[in-house]
Short mmCIF file of C-alpha atoms in Angstrom, two decimals:
data_model
loop_
_atom_site.label_atom_id
_atom_site.label_comp_id
_atom_site.label_asym_id
_atom_site.label_seq_id
_atom_site.Cartn_x
_atom_site.Cartn_y
_atom_site.Cartn_z
CA MET Z 1 0.16 -0.14 0.30
CA LYS Z 2 2.77 2.52 0.93
CA LYS Z 3 4.14 1.83 -2.40
CA LEU Z 4 1.40 2.23 -4.54
CA PHE Z 5 0.89 5.69 -2.55
CA LEU Z 6 4.37 6.39 -3.11
CA LEU Z 7 3.78 5.98 -6.92
CA SER Z 8 1.06 7.81 -6.87
CA PHE Z 9 2.32 10.86 -5.25
CA SER Z 10 5.37 10.76 -7.20
CA LEU Z 11 3.39 10.89 -10.86
CA LEU Z 12 1.34 13.57 -9.21
CA ALA Z 13 4.24 15.72 -8.11
CA LEU Z 14 5.72 14.91 -11.55
CA THR Z 15 2.61 16.04 -13.41
CA ALA Z 16 2.54 19.14 -11.29
CA CYS Z 17 5.58 20.38 -12.38
CA SER Z 18 5.27 19.72 -16.12
CA ALA Z 19 5.84 22.72 -18.30
CA GLY Z 20 4.81 24.54 -20.93
CA ILE Z 21 0.88 24.32 -21.74
CA SER Z 22 -1.11 24.25 -18.35
CA ASN Z 23 -4.90 24.19 -19.31
CA SER Z 24 -5.90 23.70 -23.19
CA GLU Z 25 -9.35 24.18 -24.74
CA PRO Z 26 -7.94 24.22 -28.53
CA VAL Z 27 -10.73 25.32 -30.91
CA GLU Z 28 -12.59 22.77 -32.40
CA ALA Z 29 -12.11 21.92 -36.06
CA GLY Z 30 -15.59 23.81 -38.55
CA GLU Z 31 -14.49 27.03 -37.83
CA LYS Z 32 -13.70 28.74 -41.01
CA LEU Z 33 -10.37 30.78 -39.58
CA THR Z 34 -8.46 32.84 -42.02
CA HIS Z 35 -8.72 36.20 -40.49
CA ILE Z 36 -7.91 36.99 -36.59
CA CYS Z 37 -7.94 40.03 -35.06
CA ILE Z 38 -5.61 40.82 -31.94
CA ARG Z 39 -6.58 43.04 -29.25
CA ASN Z 40 -3.84 44.61 -27.63
CA SER Z 41 -3.01 44.26 -23.95
CA PRO Z 42 -0.39 45.59 -21.55
CA THR Z 43 2.35 43.51 -20.39
CA HIS Z 44 4.99 43.67 -18.02
CA LEU Z 45 7.22 42.29 -20.55
CA LYS Z 46 10.38 44.45 -22.38
CA TYR Z 47 8.61 44.16 -25.38
CA SER Z 48 6.05 46.87 -26.61
CA GLU Z 49 2.26 46.05 -27.32
CA LYS Z 50 3.08 46.09 -31.41
CA GLU Z 51 5.89 43.83 -30.65
CA ILE Z 52 3.71 41.39 -28.77
CA ALA Z 53 0.94 41.62 -31.79
CA GLN Z 54 3.63 40.69 -34.38
CA PHE Z 55 4.95 37.73 -32.22
CA ILE Z 56 1.18 36.78 -32.31
CA SER Z 57 1.20 37.29 -35.75
CA ASN Z 58 3.89 35.63 -36.96
CA SER Z 59 2.36 32.54 -35.61
CA LEU Z 60 -1.00 32.83 -37.08
CA ASN Z 61 1.07 32.94 -40.28
CA LYS Z 62 2.56 29.96 -39.45
CA LYS Z 63 -1.34 28.22 -39.44
CA ARG Z 64 -1.55 30.12 -42.65
CA ILE Z 65 -3.99 32.82 -40.78
CA SER Z 66 -3.87 36.58 -41.55
CA SER Z 67 -4.11 38.99 -38.59
CA GLU Z 68 -4.75 42.68 -37.64
CA VAL Z 69 -4.63 45.00 -34.50
CA TYR Z 70 -7.41 46.67 -32.71
CA THR Z 71 -7.98 48.20 -29.68
CA ALA Z 72 -11.59 49.60 -29.04
CA ASP Z 73 -13.29 49.59 -32.62
CA LEU Z 74 -13.72 46.54 -34.38
CA SER Z 75 -13.58 46.54 -37.87
CA GLU Z 76 -16.68 44.74 -40.13
CA ASN Z 77 -13.91 42.02 -40.90
CA CYS Z 78 -13.20 41.02 -37.27
CA THR Z 79 -15.54 38.37 -36.38
CA TYR Z 80 -12.16 36.01 -34.31
CA LEU Z 81 -10.95 38.04 -31.71
CA LEU Z 82 -7.69 36.96 -30.01
CA THR Z 83 -7.20 38.24 -26.69
CA TYR Z 84 -4.30 37.91 -24.48
CA SER Z 85 -2.91 38.52 -21.12
CA PHE Z 86 0.85 37.62 -20.56
CA ALA Z 87 3.16 38.27 -16.73
CA GLY Z 88 6.77 37.37 -16.86
CA LYS Z 89 10.41 38.45 -16.80
CA LYS Z 90 11.25 41.28 -18.85
CA ASN Z 91 12.22 38.74 -21.97
CA ALA Z 92 9.97 35.94 -21.24
CA ILE Z 93 6.86 34.77 -20.71
CA ILE Z 94 6.27 33.11 -16.91
CA ARG Z 95 2.43 32.86 -17.27
CA GLY Z 96 0.29 33.60 -20.02
CA LYS Z 97 -3.00 32.86 -21.77
CA MET Z 98 -4.68 33.11 -24.91
CA ARG Z 99 -8.33 33.15 -25.75
CA LEU Z 100 -9.80 33.32 -29.05
CA SER Z 101 -13.65 34.31 -29.08
CA LYS Z 102 -15.98 35.01 -31.74
CA TYR Z 103 -17.82 38.06 -32.25
CA GLU Z 104 -21.30 37.66 -34.11
CA ASN Z 105 -24.28 39.42 -33.69
CA MET Z 106 -23.04 41.79 -30.98
CA GLN Z 107 -22.30 38.75 -28.95
CA ARG Z 108 -19.04 37.14 -28.23
CA THR Z 109 -18.74 33.29 -28.10
CA SER Z 110 -15.59 31.39 -26.50
CA LEU Z 111 -14.20 29.31 -29.09
CA GLY Z 112 -10.98 28.22 -27.12
CA GLU Z 113 -8.18 28.61 -24.36
CA VAL Z 114 -4.94 27.69 -23.84
CA SER Z 115 -2.54 28.76 -20.48
CA TYR Z 116 0.81 28.66 -20.19
CA LYS Z 117 3.27 28.36 -17.66
CA TYR Z 118 7.85 28.59 -17.92
CA ARG Z 119 9.05 25.85 -15.73
CA HIS Z 120 11.98 23.23 -16.29
CA GLU Z 121 12.18 22.07 -19.85
CA GLU Z 122 10.41 25.28 -21.16
CA LYS Z 123 13.71 26.98 -19.96
CA ASN Z 124 15.61 24.76 -22.47
CA LYS Z 125 13.38 25.30 -25.18
CA PHE Z 126 13.05 29.22 -24.71
CA ALA Z 127 16.98 29.46 -24.76
CA GLN Z 128 16.84 28.02 -28.29
CA ASN Z 129 13.82 29.58 -29.79
CA GLY Z 130 12.89 32.94 -27.45
CA ILE Z 131 10.13 34.41 -27.00
CA GLN Z 132 8.84 33.56 -30.49
CA GLY Z 133 8.95 30.08 -29.46
CA GLN Z 134 6.81 30.71 -26.79
CA PHE Z 135 3.97 32.23 -28.96
CA ASP Z 136 4.49 29.53 -31.30
CA LEU Z 137 3.77 26.70 -28.55
CA MET Z 138 0.80 28.63 -27.48
CA VAL Z 139 -0.90 29.59 -30.90
CA SER Z 140 -0.43 25.94 -32.44
CA GLU Z 141 -2.03 24.58 -29.05
CA LEU Z 142 -4.67 26.91 -29.50
CA LEU Z 143 -5.16 25.94 -32.85
CA ILE Z 144 -4.36 22.17 -32.83
CA ASN Z 145 -7.22 21.35 -35.25
CA TYR Z 146 -6.13 23.92 -38.38
#
């Protein structure tokens, strides 16, 4: 019984310390995602809102999805809205969240969300890929079905 308890506890501890994506509700296939509007938000990172939007745009381009930035007024072609919140060191995201919503008939419907945590093996990935790699991971997980 003790061995089973220790094994279960070790597995739980290792799972809790896992890195990267901590919560994922990817967007289901079926949406016609060709263009996404990115809502800028302030962060404590050393990058400007414009640079953050460019990182996200680069990741979306890898999925063949175009993007534009909006602040308050939505343009007519903004059906899909990407919002985010990031906290971290000056040059790396320690915790982050991205949410994709659909804006139709003056109502927003959440389509998917992904949460990110920077731990253990993410440090090695960050050393190789930098902050763009963090954005690539989050966007690819959010849009895994595309």
